Amino acid sequence: MWFVYILLVLIILSGGYVFLVLPRPKHFRPRSDVFEQTKFFAHRGLFDNGVVAENSLSAFKAAKKFGCGIELDIRLSKDGIPVVMHDRSLIRMCGVNKNVDDLNVDELKKLKLLDTEDCIPTLREVLDLVDGAVPLVIEMKAAGTDVSVCPQSEILLRHYNGTYAVESFNPFALRWYRIHRPEILRGQLATSFKNSKNDANPFVAFMASNLLFNFLSRPDFIAFDIHFSSSVPLKICSKYFAAVPVGWTVRKETELNDPNFENFIFEGFLPHADK
């Protein structure tokens, strides 16, 4: 009789695990050609910091000309305007000891990106520049349960004449999309627990790296650190539940041969069209 109880426990545990990691079922997924138009998305645009700054209009213009998709990062300024910047701090890109959300958009516009003539672009400016020519993957930078960047960005994105998907490390940001904009492809960003920041909560980092917050976000794609492509949760989500596997950030062309991914976010080189 004991084996019946063991079997029952295993069934309950496996069912619970599936509930936690299950992405949105493929037959409920919205029709979108974001990942059909191209396999490749330029990480923060086609940039060469010091010449062409990352997440700048010049970097996005270059990616548009090359014909690849574009990955970019969205944050809110102090006055609630979506702007394109990866770091919360302005130190690395602008040499200013303030955060993006300490300044309003007019103040941010006065800052230059590295040693270039580009300034921090707004989301509106990027959308006007790209104008639907290539697909976008937009990372929503949200902290904790404050996901105000999502509705503020959607004021613009809702009327955008082009294809885009959203992604985030924050499952609450994706949950907002799950509830309010289910017709938009959404993706869970993740990396290995071992690669998490030292100050990250160990429990949260473990849950996130193993995709155990998918019950909140029910993502359509998994954007996973290319260096940890052997991740078991990634393989379960992609191979058994048909979540689109996207590898980031590819810095060597040989990494484009990784069979665990269908699409790639790259930087530092131009991928060949025959890849």
Coordinates of C-alpha atoms in Angstrom, one line a residue:
M1 CA 0.0 0.0 0.0
W2 CA 2.9 2.4 0.7
F3 CA 3.7 2.6 -3.0
V4 CA 0.2 4.0 -3.7
Y5 CA 0.8 6.8 -1.2
I6 CA 4.2 7.5 -2.8
L7 CA 2.6 7.5 -6.3
L8 CA -0.1 9.9 -5.0
V9 CA 2.5 12.3 -3.5
L10 CA 4.4 12.3 -6.8
I11 CA 1.3 13.0 -8.8
I12 CA 0.4 15.9 -6.5
L13 CA 4.0 17.3 -6.6
S14 CA 4.3 17.0 -10.4
G15 CA 0.8 18.6 -10.8
G16 CA 1.8 21.4 -8.6
Y17 CA 5.1 21.9 -10.5
V18 CA 3.3 22.0 -13.8
F19 CA 0.8 24.6 -12.4
L20 CA 3.7 26.8 -11.4
V21 CA 5.8 26.7 -14.6
L22 CA 3.1 26.4 -17.2
P23 CA 3.3 29.1 -19.9
R24 CA 0.2 30.3 -21.7
P25 CA -1.1 27.3 -23.7
K26 CA -0.3 27.6 -27.4
H27 CA -3.9 27.5 -28.6
F28 CA -4.7 30.5 -26.4
R29 CA -1.7 32.5 -27.6
P30 CA -2.5 35.5 -29.7
R31 CA -1.5 35.5 -33.4
S32 CA 1.7 37.5 -33.8
D33 CA 4.6 37.5 -36.2
V34 CA 7.1 39.1 -33.9
F35 CA 9.3 36.1 -33.9
E36 CA 8.4 35.1 -37.4
Q37 CA 9.7 38.2 -39.1
T38 CA 13.3 37.7 -37.8
K39 CA 15.3 35.4 -35.6
F40 CA 17.5 38.2 -34.5
F41 CA 17.0 41.2 -32.2
A42 CA 19.7 43.8 -31.6
H43 CA 20.2 44.2 -27.9
R44 CA 19.6 47.9 -27.1
G45 CA 19.9 48.6 -30.9
L46 CA 23.0 48.3 -33.0
F47 CA 25.5 50.2 -30.8
D48 CA 29.2 50.6 -30.2
N49 CA 29.4 52.6 -27.0
G50 CA 31.5 55.7 -27.4
V51 CA 30.6 55.8 -31.1
V52 CA 26.9 54.9 -31.1
A53 CA 25.3 54.7 -27.7
E54 CA 23.1 51.8 -26.6
N55 CA 19.4 52.5 -26.5
S56 CA 19.8 55.6 -28.6
L57 CA 18.0 56.8 -31.7
S58 CA 21.2 56.3 -33.7
A59 CA 21.4 52.6 -32.5
F60 CA 17.8 52.0 -33.4
K61 CA 18.2 53.6 -36.8
A62 CA 21.1 51.4 -37.5
A63 CA 19.2 48.3 -36.5
K64 CA 16.2 49.3 -38.6
K65 CA 18.6 49.8 -41.6
F66 CA 20.1 46.4 -41.0
G67 CA 16.7 44.8 -40.9
C68 CA 16.8 43.0 -37.6
G69 CA 14.4 43.3 -34.7
I70 CA 15.2 45.6 -31.8
E71 CA 15.3 44.9 -28.1
L72 CA 15.0 48.0 -25.8
D73 CA 14.4 48.9 -22.2
I74 CA 11.6 51.2 -20.8
R75 CA 11.6 53.2 -17.6
L76 CA 9.5 56.1 -16.4
S77 CA 10.8 59.6 -15.8
K78 CA 9.9 61.5 -12.7
D79 CA 6.9 62.9 -14.5
G80 CA 5.7 59.5 -15.7
I81 CA 7.0 59.6 -19.3
P82 CA 8.3 56.3 -20.8
V83 CA 11.9 56.7 -21.7
V84 CA 14.4 54.3 -23.1
M85 CA 17.2 53.4 -20.7
H86 CA 18.5 50.2 -19.3
D87 CA 20.0 51.4 -16.0
R88 CA 18.0 53.1 -13.3
S89 CA 21.2 55.1 -12.4
L90 CA 22.4 57.7 -14.9
I91 CA 26.0 57.3 -13.8
R92 CA 27.2 54.8 -16.5
M93 CA 25.5 56.3 -19.5
C94 CA 25.4 60.1 -18.6
G95 CA 27.9 60.6 -15.8
V96 CA 25.2 62.0 -13.5
N97 CA 24.8 60.7 -10.0
K98 CA 21.0 60.6 -10.2
N99 CA 18.3 58.0 -11.2
V100 CA 16.1 58.2 -14.2
D101 CA 13.1 58.7 -12.0
D102 CA 14.7 61.6 -10.2
L103 CA 14.4 63.8 -13.2
N104 CA 11.5 64.8 -15.5
V105 CA 11.7 64.2 -19.2
D106 CA 12.9 67.8 -20.0
E107 CA 15.8 67.4 -17.6
L108 CA 16.7 64.0 -19.0
K109 CA 16.7 65.4 -22.5
K110 CA 19.5 67.8 -21.5
L111 CA 21.9 64.8 -20.8
K112 CA 24.1 63.2 -23.5
L113 CA 24.6 59.5 -23.8
L114 CA 28.3 58.8 -23.2
D115 CA 30.4 60.9 -25.6
T116 CA 27.9 61.0 -28.3
E117 CA 25.4 63.7 -29.5
D118 CA 22.4 61.4 -28.7
C119 CA 20.3 62.0 -25.7
I120 CA 17.9 59.7 -23.8
P121 CA 15.0 59.0 -26.2
T122 CA 11.4 58.7 -25.2
L123 CA 9.4 55.7 -26.2
R124 CA 7.3 57.9 -28.5
E125 CA 10.4 59.0 -30.4
V126 CA 11.5 55.4 -30.9
L127 CA 8.1 54.3 -32.1
D128 CA 8.1 57.2 -34.6
L129 CA 11.5 56.3 -35.8
V130 CA 10.9 52.5 -36.2
D131 CA 7.4 53.0 -37.6
G132 CA 6.7 49.3 -37.9
A133 CA 9.7 48.5 -40.1
V134 CA 11.0 45.8 -37.8
P135 CA 9.6 44.0 -34.7
L136 CA 10.3 45.2 -31.2
V137 CA 10.9 43.3 -28.0
I138 CA 10.3 45.8 -25.2
E139 CA 11.7 45.1 -21.7
M140 CA 9.6 46.7 -19.0
K141 CA 11.8 47.8 -16.1
A142 CA 9.5 47.5 -13.0
A143 CA 10.5 47.2 -9.3
G144 CA 8.4 45.0 -7.0
T145 CA 4.7 45.4 -7.5
D146 CA 5.0 48.9 -9.0
V147 CA 4.2 48.2 -12.6
S148 CA 3.1 51.7 -13.6
V149 CA 5.5 51.6 -16.5
C150 CA 3.2 49.1 -18.3
P151 CA 0.0 51.2 -18.5
Q152 CA 2.0 54.4 -19.2
S153 CA 3.8 52.7 -22.1
E154 CA 0.6 51.2 -23.4
I155 CA -0.9 54.6 -23.9
L156 CA 1.5 54.9 -26.8
L157 CA 1.9 51.2 -27.8
R158 CA -1.8 50.7 -28.1
H159 CA -1.8 53.0 -31.2
Y160 CA 1.6 51.8 -32.6
N161 CA 1.5 50.7 -36.2
G162 CA 3.9 47.8 -35.8
T163 CA 4.5 44.5 -34.1
Y164 CA 5.9 44.2 -30.7
A165 CA 6.2 41.9 -27.7
V166 CA 7.0 42.7 -24.1
E167 CA 9.3 41.0 -21.6
S168 CA 10.4 41.5 -18.0
F169 CA 12.2 39.9 -15.2
N170 CA 9.3 41.1 -13.0
P171 CA 6.4 38.6 -13.2
F172 CA 4.0 41.3 -11.9
A173 CA 4.7 43.4 -15.0
L174 CA 3.8 40.4 -17.2
R175 CA 0.8 39.8 -15.0
W176 CA -0.4 43.3 -15.8
Y177 CA -0.2 42.4 -19.5
R178 CA -1.9 39.1 -18.8
I179 CA -4.9 40.9 -17.3
H180 CA -5.1 44.1 -19.3
R181 CA -3.5 43.3 -22.7
P182 CA -3.7 39.6 -23.3
E183 CA -3.5 40.1 -27.0
I184 CA 0.2 41.1 -26.7
L185 CA 2.9 38.5 -26.6
R186 CA 4.7 38.5 -23.2
G187 CA 7.9 36.9 -22.2
Q188 CA 9.6 35.9 -18.9
L189 CA 13.2 37.0 -18.7
A190 CA 15.3 34.7 -16.6
T191 CA 18.9 33.6 -15.8
S192 CA 20.5 31.0 -13.5
F193 CA 20.1 31.2 -9.8
K194 CA 23.9 31.1 -9.6
N195 CA 24.1 34.2 -11.8
S196 CA 21.7 36.3 -9.7
K197 CA 22.9 39.4 -8.1
N198 CA 24.5 39.0 -4.7
D199 CA 22.0 41.2 -3.0
A200 CA 19.0 39.4 -4.5
N201 CA 16.7 37.5 -2.1
P202 CA 17.9 33.9 -2.4
F203 CA 14.3 32.5 -2.4
V204 CA 13.1 34.9 -5.0
A205 CA 16.2 34.3 -7.2
F206 CA 15.7 30.6 -7.0
M207 CA 12.0 30.8 -7.9
A208 CA 12.7 33.2 -10.8
S209 CA 15.5 31.2 -12.2
N210 CA 13.4 28.0 -12.2
L211 CA 10.4 29.8 -13.8
L212 CA 8.3 29.1 -10.7
F213 CA 6.6 32.6 -11.1
N214 CA 5.1 31.6 -14.4
F215 CA 1.8 31.0 -12.6
L216 CA 1.6 34.8 -12.3
S217 CA 2.7 35.7 -15.8
R218 CA 1.8 32.7 -18.0
P219 CA 4.3 33.8 -20.6
D220 CA 4.3 33.1 -24.3
F221 CA 8.1 33.0 -24.6
I222 CA 11.0 32.5 -22.2
A223 CA 14.0 34.8 -22.7
F224 CA 16.8 32.9 -21.0
D225 CA 20.5 33.6 -20.4
I226 CA 22.3 32.0 -23.3
H227 CA 25.0 30.7 -21.0
F228 CA 22.5 28.5 -19.2
S229 CA 20.7 26.9 -22.1
S230 CA 20.8 23.5 -20.4
S231 CA 18.2 24.8 -17.9
V232 CA 15.7 22.1 -17.2
P233 CA 12.8 24.5 -16.6
L234 CA 13.6 26.2 -19.9
K235 CA 13.5 22.9 -21.7
I236 CA 10.3 21.9 -20.0
C237 CA 8.5 25.1 -21.0
S238 CA 9.8 25.1 -24.6
K239 CA 9.8 21.4 -25.5
Y240 CA 6.7 20.2 -23.7
F241 CA 4.6 23.4 -23.4
A242 CA 5.7 25.2 -26.7
A243 CA 6.9 28.5 -25.1
V244 CA 9.1 30.2 -27.6
P245 CA 12.8 30.0 -26.3
V246 CA 14.7 33.2 -26.9
G247 CA 18.5 33.4 -26.0
W248 CA 20.1 36.5 -24.5
T249 CA 22.6 38.1 -24.8
V250 CA 24.5 36.5 -27.6
R251 CA 28.0 38.0 -28.1
K252 CA 29.6 35.3 -30.2
E253 CA 28.2 34.2 -33.5
T254 CA 28.9 30.5 -32.6
E255 CA 26.2 30.9 -29.9
L256 CA 23.6 31.2 -32.6
N257 CA 24.0 27.5 -33.2
D258 CA 22.5 26.7 -29.8
P259 CA 19.6 24.3 -30.6
N260 CA 17.8 25.2 -27.4
F261 CA 16.7 28.5 -28.8
E262 CA 14.7 29.7 -31.8
N263 CA 15.4 33.4 -31.5
F264 CA 18.3 35.4 -30.3
I265 CA 19.0 38.8 -28.7
F266 CA 22.5 39.7 -29.8
E267 CA 25.1 42.5 -29.6
G268 CA 28.7 43.2 -30.7
F269 CA 28.5 41.6 -34.2
L270 CA 26.1 41.3 -37.2
P271 CA 24.6 37.8 -37.6
H272 CA 24.6 36.3 -41.1
A273 CA 21.2 36.1 -42.8
D274 CA 21.7 32.3 -43.4
K275 CA 21.9 31.5 -39.7

